[in-house]
XYZ file of C-alpha atoms in Angstrom:
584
model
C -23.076 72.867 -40.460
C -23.471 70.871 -43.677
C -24.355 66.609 -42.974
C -20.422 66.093 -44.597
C -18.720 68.946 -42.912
C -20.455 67.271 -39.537
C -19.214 63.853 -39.973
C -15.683 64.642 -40.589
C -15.679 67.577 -38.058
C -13.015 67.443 -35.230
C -13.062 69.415 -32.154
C -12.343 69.034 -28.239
C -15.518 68.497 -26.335
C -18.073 68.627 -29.311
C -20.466 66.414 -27.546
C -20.442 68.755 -24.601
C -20.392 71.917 -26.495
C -22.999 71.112 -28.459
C -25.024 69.949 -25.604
C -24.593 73.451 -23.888
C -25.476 75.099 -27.059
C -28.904 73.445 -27.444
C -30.214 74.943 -24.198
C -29.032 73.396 -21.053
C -31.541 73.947 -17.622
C -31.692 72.621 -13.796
C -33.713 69.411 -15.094
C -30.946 68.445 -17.485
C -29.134 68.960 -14.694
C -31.044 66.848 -12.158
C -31.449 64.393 -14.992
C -27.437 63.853 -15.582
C -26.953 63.591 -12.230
C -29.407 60.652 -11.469
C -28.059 58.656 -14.668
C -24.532 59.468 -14.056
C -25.025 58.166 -9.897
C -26.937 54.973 -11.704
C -24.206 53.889 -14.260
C -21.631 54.805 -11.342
C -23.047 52.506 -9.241
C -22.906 49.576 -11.691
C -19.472 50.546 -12.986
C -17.710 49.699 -9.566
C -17.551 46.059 -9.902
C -17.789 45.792 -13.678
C -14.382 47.911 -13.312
C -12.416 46.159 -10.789
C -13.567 42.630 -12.569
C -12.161 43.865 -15.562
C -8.912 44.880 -13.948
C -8.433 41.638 -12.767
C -9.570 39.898 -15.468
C -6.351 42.531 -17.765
C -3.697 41.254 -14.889
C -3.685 44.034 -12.389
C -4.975 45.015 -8.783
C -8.877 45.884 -9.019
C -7.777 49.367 -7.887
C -6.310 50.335 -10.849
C -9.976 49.625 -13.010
C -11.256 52.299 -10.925
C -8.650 54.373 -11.817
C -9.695 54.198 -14.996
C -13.019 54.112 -14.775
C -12.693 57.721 -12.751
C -10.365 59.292 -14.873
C -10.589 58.324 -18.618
C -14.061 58.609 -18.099
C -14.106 62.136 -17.135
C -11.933 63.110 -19.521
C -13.124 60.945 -22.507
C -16.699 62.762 -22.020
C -15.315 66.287 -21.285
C -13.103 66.075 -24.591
C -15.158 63.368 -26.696
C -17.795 63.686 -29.415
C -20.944 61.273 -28.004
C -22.980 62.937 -25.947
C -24.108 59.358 -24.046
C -21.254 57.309 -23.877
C -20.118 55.875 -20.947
C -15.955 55.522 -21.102
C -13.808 52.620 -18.674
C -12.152 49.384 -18.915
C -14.374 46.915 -21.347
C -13.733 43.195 -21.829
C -13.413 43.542 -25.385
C -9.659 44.676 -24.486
C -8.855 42.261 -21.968
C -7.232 39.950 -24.872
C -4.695 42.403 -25.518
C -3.706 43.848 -22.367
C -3.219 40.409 -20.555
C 0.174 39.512 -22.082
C 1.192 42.458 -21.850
C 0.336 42.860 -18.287
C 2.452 39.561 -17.740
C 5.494 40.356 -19.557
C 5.813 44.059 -18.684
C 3.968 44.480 -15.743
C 2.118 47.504 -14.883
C 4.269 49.797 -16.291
C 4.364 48.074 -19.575
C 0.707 48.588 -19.213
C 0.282 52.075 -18.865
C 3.350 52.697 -21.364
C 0.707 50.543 -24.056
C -2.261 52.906 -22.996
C -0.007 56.068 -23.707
C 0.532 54.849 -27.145
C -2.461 53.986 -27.723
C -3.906 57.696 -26.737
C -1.225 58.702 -29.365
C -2.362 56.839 -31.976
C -6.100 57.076 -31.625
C -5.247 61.074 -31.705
C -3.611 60.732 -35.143
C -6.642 59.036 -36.433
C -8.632 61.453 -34.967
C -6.424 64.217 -36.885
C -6.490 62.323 -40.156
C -9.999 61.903 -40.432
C -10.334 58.130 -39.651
C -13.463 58.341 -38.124
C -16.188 57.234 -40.408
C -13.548 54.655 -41.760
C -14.093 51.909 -38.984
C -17.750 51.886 -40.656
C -16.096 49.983 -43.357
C -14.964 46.788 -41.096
C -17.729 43.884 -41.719
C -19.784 42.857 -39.412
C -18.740 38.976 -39.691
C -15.175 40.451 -38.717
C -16.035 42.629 -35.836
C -18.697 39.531 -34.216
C -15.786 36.954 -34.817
C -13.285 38.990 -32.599
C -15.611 39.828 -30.466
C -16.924 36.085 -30.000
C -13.469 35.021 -29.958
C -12.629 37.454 -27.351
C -15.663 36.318 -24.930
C -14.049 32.852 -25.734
C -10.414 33.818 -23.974
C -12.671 36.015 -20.933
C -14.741 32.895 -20.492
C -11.722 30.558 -20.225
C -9.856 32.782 -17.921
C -12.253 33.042 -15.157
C -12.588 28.936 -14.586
C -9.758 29.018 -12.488
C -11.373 31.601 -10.121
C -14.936 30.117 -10.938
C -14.032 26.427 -10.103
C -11.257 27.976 -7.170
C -8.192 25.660 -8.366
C -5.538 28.351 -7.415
C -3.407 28.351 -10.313
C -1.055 31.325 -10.136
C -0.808 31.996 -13.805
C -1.851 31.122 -16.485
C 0.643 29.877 -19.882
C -0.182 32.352 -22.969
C -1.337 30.025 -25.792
C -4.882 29.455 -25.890
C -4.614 25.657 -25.896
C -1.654 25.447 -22.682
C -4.391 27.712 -20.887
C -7.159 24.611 -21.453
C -4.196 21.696 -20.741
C -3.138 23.835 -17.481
C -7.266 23.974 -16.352
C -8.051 20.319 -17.560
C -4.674 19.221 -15.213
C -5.527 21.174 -12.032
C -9.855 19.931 -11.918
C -8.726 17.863 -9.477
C -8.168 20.426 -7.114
C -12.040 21.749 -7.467
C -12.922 23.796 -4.319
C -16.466 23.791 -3.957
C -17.262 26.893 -1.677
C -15.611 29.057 -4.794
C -17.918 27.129 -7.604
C -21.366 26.989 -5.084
C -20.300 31.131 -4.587
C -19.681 31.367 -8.660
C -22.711 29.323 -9.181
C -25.125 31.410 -6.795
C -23.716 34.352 -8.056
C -24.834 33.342 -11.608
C -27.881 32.254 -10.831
C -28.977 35.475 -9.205
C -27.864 37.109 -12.374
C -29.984 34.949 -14.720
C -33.297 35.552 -12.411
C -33.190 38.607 -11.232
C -34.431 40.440 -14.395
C -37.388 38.413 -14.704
C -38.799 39.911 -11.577
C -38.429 43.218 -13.187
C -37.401 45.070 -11.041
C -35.298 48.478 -12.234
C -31.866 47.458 -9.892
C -29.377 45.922 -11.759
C -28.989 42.102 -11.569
C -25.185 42.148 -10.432
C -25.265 44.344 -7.336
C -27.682 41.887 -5.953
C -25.854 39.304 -7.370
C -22.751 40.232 -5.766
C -23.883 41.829 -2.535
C -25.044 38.040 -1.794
C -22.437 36.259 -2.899
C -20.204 38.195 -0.622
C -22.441 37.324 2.242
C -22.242 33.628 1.383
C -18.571 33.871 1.219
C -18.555 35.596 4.834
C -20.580 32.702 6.157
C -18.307 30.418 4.746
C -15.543 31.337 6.046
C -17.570 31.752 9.865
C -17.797 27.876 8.939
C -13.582 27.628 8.383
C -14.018 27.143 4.901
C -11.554 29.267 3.269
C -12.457 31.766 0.245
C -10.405 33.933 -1.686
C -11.280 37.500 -1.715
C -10.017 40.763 -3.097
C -9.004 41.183 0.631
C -6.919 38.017 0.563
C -5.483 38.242 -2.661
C -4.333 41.898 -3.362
C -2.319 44.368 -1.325
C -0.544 47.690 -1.188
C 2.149 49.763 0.559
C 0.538 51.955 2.683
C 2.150 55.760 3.121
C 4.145 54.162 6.828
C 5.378 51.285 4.698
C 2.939 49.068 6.411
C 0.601 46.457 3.511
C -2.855 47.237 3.192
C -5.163 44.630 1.788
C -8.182 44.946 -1.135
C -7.636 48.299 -2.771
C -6.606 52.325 -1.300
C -9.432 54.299 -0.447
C -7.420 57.228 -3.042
C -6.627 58.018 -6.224
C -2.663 57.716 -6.555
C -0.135 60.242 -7.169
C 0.225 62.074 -10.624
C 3.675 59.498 -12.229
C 5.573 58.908 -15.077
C 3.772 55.288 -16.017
C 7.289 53.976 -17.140
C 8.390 54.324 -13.615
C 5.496 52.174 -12.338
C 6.418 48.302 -11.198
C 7.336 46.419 -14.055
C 6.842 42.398 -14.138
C 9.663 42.037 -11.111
C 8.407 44.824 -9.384
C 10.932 47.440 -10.268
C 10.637 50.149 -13.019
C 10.943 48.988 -16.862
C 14.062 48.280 -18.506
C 13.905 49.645 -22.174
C 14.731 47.356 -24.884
C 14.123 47.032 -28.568
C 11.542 44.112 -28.492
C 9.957 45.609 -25.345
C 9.089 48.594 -27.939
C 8.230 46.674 -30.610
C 5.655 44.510 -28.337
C 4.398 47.753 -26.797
C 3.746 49.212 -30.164
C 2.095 46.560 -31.445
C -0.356 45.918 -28.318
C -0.844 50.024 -28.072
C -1.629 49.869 -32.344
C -4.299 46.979 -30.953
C -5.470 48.556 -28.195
C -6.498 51.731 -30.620
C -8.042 49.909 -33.389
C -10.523 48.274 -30.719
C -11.090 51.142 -28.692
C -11.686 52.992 -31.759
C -13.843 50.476 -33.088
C -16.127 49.803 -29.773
C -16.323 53.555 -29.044
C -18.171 54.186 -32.644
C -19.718 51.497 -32.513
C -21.270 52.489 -29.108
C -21.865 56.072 -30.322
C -23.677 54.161 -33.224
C -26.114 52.281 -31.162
C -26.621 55.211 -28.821
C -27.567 57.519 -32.411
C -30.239 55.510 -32.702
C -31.620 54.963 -29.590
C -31.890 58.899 -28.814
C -32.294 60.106 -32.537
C -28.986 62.468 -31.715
C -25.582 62.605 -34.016
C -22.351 61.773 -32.652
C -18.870 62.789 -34.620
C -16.955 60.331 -34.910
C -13.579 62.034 -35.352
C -13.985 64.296 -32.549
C -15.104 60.473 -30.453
C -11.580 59.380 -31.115
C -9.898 62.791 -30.365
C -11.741 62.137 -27.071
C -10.719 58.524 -26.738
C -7.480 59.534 -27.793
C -7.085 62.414 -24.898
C -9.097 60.012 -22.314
C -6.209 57.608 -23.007
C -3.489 59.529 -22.800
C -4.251 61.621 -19.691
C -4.996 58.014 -17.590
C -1.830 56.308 -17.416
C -0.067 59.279 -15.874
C -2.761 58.444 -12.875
C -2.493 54.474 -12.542
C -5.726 54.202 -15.175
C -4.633 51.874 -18.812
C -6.778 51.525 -21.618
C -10.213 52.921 -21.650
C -13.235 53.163 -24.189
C -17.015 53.462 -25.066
C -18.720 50.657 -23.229
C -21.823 49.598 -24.961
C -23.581 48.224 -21.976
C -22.686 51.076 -19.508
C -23.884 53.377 -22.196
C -26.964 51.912 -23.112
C -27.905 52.542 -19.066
C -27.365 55.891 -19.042
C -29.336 56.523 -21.597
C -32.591 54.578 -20.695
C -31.497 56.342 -17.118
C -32.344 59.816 -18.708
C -28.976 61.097 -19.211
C -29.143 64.497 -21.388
C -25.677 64.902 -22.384
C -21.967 64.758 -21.227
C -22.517 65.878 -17.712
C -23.542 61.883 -17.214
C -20.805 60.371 -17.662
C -18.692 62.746 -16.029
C -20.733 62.065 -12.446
C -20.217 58.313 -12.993
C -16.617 59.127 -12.820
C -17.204 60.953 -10.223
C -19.065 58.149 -8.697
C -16.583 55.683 -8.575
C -14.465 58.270 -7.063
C -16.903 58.276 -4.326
C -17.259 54.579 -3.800
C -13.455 54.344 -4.317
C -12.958 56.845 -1.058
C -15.531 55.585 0.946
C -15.905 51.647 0.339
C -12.346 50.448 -0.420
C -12.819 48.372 2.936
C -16.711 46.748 1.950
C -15.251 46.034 -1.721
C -12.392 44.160 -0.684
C -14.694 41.510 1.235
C -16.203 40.457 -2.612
C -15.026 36.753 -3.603
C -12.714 36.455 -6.591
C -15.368 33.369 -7.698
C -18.130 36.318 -7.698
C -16.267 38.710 -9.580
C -14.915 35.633 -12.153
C -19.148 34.810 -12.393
C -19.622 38.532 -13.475
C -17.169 38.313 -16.133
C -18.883 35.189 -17.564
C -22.067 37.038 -17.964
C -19.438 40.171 -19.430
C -18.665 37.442 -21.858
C -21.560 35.876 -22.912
C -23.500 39.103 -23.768
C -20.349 40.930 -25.596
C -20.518 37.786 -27.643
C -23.568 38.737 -28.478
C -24.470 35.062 -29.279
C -27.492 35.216 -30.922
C -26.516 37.602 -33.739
C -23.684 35.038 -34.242
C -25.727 31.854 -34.555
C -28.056 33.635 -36.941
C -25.400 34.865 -39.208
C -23.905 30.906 -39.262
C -27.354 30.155 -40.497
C -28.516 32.885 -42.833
C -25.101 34.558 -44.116
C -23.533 33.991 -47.654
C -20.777 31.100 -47.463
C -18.165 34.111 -47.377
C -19.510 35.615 -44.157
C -19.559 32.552 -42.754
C -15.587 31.579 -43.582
C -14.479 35.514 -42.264
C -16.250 34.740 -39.261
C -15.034 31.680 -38.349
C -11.142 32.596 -39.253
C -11.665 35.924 -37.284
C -12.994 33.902 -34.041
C -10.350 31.774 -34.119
C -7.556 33.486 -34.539
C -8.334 36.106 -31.623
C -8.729 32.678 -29.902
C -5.205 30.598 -30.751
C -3.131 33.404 -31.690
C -4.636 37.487 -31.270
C -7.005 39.950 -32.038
C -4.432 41.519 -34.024
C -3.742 38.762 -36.193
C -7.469 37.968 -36.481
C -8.804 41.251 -37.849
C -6.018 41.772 -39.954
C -6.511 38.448 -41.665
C -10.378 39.260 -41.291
C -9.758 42.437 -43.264
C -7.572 40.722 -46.259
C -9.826 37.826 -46.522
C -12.938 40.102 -46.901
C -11.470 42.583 -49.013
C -10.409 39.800 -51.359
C -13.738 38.466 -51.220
C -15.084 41.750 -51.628
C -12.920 42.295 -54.876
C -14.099 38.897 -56.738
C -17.919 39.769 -55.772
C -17.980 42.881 -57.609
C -16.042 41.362 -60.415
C -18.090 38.632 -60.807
C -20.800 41.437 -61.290
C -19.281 43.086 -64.273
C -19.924 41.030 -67.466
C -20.126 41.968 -71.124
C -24.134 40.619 -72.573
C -24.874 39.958 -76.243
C -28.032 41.981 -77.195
C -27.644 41.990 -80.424
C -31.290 40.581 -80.917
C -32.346 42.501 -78.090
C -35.355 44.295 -79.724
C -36.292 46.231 -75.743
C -32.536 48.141 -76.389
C -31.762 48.258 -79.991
C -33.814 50.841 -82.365
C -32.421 48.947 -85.543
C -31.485 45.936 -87.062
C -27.855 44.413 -86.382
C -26.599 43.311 -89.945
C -24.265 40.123 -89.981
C -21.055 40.831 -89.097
C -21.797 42.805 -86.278
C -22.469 42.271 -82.718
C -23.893 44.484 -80.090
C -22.398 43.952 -76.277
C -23.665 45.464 -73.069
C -20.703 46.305 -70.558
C -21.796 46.280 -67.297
C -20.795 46.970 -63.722
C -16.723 48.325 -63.134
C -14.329 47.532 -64.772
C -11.206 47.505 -62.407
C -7.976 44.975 -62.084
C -10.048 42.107 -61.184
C -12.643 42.075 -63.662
C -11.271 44.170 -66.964
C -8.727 41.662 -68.117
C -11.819 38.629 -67.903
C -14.465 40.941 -69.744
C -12.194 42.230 -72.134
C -10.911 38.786 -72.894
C -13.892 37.468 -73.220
C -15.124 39.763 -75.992
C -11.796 39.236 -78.004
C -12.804 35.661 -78.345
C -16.429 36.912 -79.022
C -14.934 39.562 -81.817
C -12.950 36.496 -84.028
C -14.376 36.580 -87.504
C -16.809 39.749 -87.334
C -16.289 43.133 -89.504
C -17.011 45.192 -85.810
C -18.697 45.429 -83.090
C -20.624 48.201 -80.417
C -19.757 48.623 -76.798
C -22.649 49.639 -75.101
C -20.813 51.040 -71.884
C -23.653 52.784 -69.961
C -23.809 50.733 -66.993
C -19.742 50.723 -66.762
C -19.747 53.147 -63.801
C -15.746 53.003 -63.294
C -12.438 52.255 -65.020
C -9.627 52.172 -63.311
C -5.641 51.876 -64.430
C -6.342 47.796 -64.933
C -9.616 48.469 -66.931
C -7.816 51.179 -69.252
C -4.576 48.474 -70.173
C -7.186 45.943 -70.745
C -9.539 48.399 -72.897
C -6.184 49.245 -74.783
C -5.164 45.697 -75.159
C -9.078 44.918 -76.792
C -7.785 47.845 -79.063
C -4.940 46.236 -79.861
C -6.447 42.978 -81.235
C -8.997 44.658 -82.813
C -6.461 46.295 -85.127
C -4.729 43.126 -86.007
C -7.994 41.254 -86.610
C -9.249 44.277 -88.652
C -12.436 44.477 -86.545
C -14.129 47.992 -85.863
C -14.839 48.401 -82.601
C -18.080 51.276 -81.741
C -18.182 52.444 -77.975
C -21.237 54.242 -76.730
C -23.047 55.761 -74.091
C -19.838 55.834 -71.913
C -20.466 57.807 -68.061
C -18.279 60.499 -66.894
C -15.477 58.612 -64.796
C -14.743 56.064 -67.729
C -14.771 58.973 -70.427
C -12.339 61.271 -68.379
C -9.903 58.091 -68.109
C -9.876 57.526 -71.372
C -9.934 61.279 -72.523
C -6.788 61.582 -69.696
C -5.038 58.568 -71.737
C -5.065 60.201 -74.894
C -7.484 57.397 -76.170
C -8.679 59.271 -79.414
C -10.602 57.401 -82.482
C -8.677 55.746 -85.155
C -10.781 55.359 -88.529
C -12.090 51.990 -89.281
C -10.785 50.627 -85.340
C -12.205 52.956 -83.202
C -15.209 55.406 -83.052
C -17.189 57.086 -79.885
C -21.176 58.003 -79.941
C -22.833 59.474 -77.135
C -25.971 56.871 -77.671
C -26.723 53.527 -79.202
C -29.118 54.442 -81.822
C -26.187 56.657 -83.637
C -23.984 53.929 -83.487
C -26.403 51.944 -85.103
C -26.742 54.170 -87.828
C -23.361 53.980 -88.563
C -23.776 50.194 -89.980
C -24.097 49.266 -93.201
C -27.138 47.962 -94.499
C -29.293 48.507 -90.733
C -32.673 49.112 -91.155
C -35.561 50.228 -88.470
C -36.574 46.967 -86.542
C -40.506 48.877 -87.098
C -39.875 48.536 -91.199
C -38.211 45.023 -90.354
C -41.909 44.032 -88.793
C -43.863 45.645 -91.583
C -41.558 44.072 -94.406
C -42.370 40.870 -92.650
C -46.104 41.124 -92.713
């Protein structure tokens, strides 16, 4: 298969097919399952924080994390990507979660799977490449921002039941209730954290937040032996048990295959349809696909290089798009690529898709057999994970060193991109991102095309330039944003000559704008009586003009394939070698 034909390939399950194809033995085997058990393991809590974190019972993270991410690896095109609920998307499905409940939820997901399979089928894949990094690091920033903020009222225990929807009513709301601090839920947060922070540096290969969390829910237990009271997923979540009895924490079971629309909406009964329910769905599932698609290529990006394999992208977000659609139908929403996850199951010695399908697998375990240990963890532990979650999807240090080192531009996209996703949303910040650095974009390369005077340029001219005459370099493309300048320009440069050459070698494009500014030039040089050479013109900017019908008009317009034949052309030029001689 050809390097293009690969990148824009689409097919179900390329990552696992072509896995299988390159040999697959017992040790791969062995291998996959030992990373897959690994990343499993440290998926748990990461997905029932992350369910909380979106609006929903921790159960329903699982969910996710079992079922998109068996299908996402069965159907996608990375062979090492690990697929589940990711902070980056807890911006976006909060809201909704509030306004439409569950079902509104999984109704967004559904979209979403939708769309990300007609990007998939139109070839989108290698597009996302084209988003700027200052864009994607300001969202991203700006997301950790809204994660950060949300978990105070768990971290600090003030025990607000919701929280408003504009950024700056969330930080009035927090600032209002400090007052009512509780101090076993911030020394629990704050233990939790610190365990985090110094575990790594003793090096040893066990991940920092199942220590983290295993003794924070110890602390919590001997708390509450103390009658100091702690909120837990125990305390805090329930669920109708199959007598019509509650349950507390989370089922030990995956729940029954259901329409997601018929799942509780925000008053606990199935969704009433409206028009602006749609509209708000649509627009949070057109959000939730441009992020998962971006994060999951991303991902497959970073995992390319750490393993030296290939991903396609296309046949990623036919994955994604499958992964997303099969979930909701099963109590899972919105899944993707998760960078950190991934990254694991790599360095764990994962050898292709088989990984990620026993870290589904997994969870499904741990969901079965621990539902009653996971429901003992404190909601101040699991809000002290997500601040970590936060601070490294910020990724921090990349974004202080492009604020000191990036052009002025970078900067500004950055900055407008962060806070957007912070006072208004993500989908409002990299649309604005886009515009802004596409119009940016635009006036760099304009600013690169100019039209030089070498007339006297003895290193590119073979002959003399007699008076009357001028000899101009074009360079760079001349499109809308740049013809009309360099043409205009030259016209002032042209008043009171007998002609002058175009030297058009470095003019590597001319669009529609460049050709009604090149015709314009042509224009005024037939009024001012001024004969105009053009030379040396490249493939693209001859077959626009050939398409035009631009043909030479004696005495206005002439065409030579090189410089030094123009030159011959004027009257009374002479060999700038005789010119040195005659001067001696």
């Amino acid at each position: 298969m050809s390097h293009r034909s690969y990148l824009f390939s689409l097919r179900i399950g390329h990552a696992l097919r072509e896995s299988l194809s390159d040999g697959y033995r017992l040790w791969h085997l062995k291998q996959d399952l030992l990373a897959g058990v690994t990343v499993g393991i440290i998926a748990i809590p990461l997905a029932m924080a992350l369910a909380i974190a979106s609006g929903v019972p921790p159960q329903y993270g699982l969910y996710t994390a079992v079922v998109a991410g068996f299908f996402i690896a069965l159907c996608g095109g990375s062979r090492y990507s690990i697929s589940g609920p990711t902070a980056a998307f807890v911006v976006v499905l909060y809201p909704v979660a509030q306004h439409y409940g569950l079902a509104g939820l999984l109704l967004a997901t559904l979209l979403s799977g939708f769309i990300l399979i007609l990007m998939a089928v139109v070839r989108l894949g290698r597009f996302i490449e084209y988003i700027p990094e200052a864009v994607t690091l300001g969202f991203t920033c700006g997301i950790a921002i809204v994660i950060a903020t949300l978990q105070l009222n768990d971290v600090l225990g003030l025990g607000l039941a919701s929280m408003p929807e504009h950024y700056l009513e969330k930080l009035q709301v927090l600032f209002t209730a400090l007052p009512e601090l509780h101090w076993p839920s911030l020394l629990v947060a704050l233990t939790t954290l610190a365990v985090m922070l110094c575990w790594p540096k003793l090096g040893w290969p066990v991940p920092p937040h199942l220590p983290a969390l295993a003794l924070a829910t110890f602390l919590g237990i001997a708390l509450q032996q103390f009658g100091l009271s702690l909120d837990s997923i125990g305390s805090r979540f329930s669920y109708l048990l199959p007598d019509g009895s509650t349950g507390f924490g989370i089922p030990s079971e995956l729940p029954a295959l259901q329409w997601p629309w018929l799942q509780s909406g925000p008053d606990g009964q199935p969704l009433q349809w409206s028009t602006q329910m749609v509209k708000d769905l649509l627009a949070a599932a057109f959000a939730m696909a441009m992020l998962g698609a971006i994060e999951s290529l991303l991902c497959a990006v970073v995992l390319d290089g750490m393993t030296g394999k290939r991903h396609s992208a296309n046949s990623e977000l036919l994955g994604q798009g499958i992964g997303n659609l099969v979930t909701p139908f099963f109590g899972g929403f919105t899944a993707t690529a998760a960078i950190a996850r991934s990254a694991a199951n790599v360095r764990s010695g994962a050898q292709s898709p088989v990984a990620a399908m026993v870290h589904a697998g997994t969870v499904l375990l741990a969901l079965v057999l621990l539902a009653p240990v996971l429901a003992y963890l404190p909601m101040a532990a699991m809000a002290a994970l997500l601040l970590v979650v936060a601070w490294n999807m910020s990724e921090a240090p990349k974004a202080m060193r492009l604020l000191k080192t990036a052009p002025t531009e970078d900067i500004w996209i950055f900055s407008i991109c962060c806070g957007c996703t912070v006072l208004f949303d993500m989908v409002v910040a990299i649309s604005l991102g886009m515009v802004i650095a596409a119009f940016l974009f635009v006036k760099q390369v304009a600013d690169m095309t100019r039209a030089v005077d070498i007339s006297h340029n003895r290193k590119l001219l073979s002959h003399t330039v007699p008076a009357g005459w001028k000899v101009f370099r074009i360079s760079g493309p001349l499109f809308f944003a740049a013809a009309d300048r360099v043409f205009g320009e030259l016209s002032q440069k042209l008043k009171g000559q007998q002609g002058a050459i175009l030297m058009m070698d470095a003019v590597t494009l001319m669009d529609a704008g460049g050709l009604s500014a090149f015709e314009k030039l042509i224009s005024l040089a037939e009024k001012q009586k001024v004969h105009l050479l053009v030379t040396d013109l490249q493939f693209q900017p001859l077959k626009t003009l050939a398409k035009a019908g631009i043909q030479p008009v004696p005495g206005i317009l002439s065409f030579y394939s090189a410089l030094a034949d123009a030159l011959l052309q004027l009257p009374g030029t002479m060999p700038l070698a005789d010119q040195q001689n005659e001067g001696q």
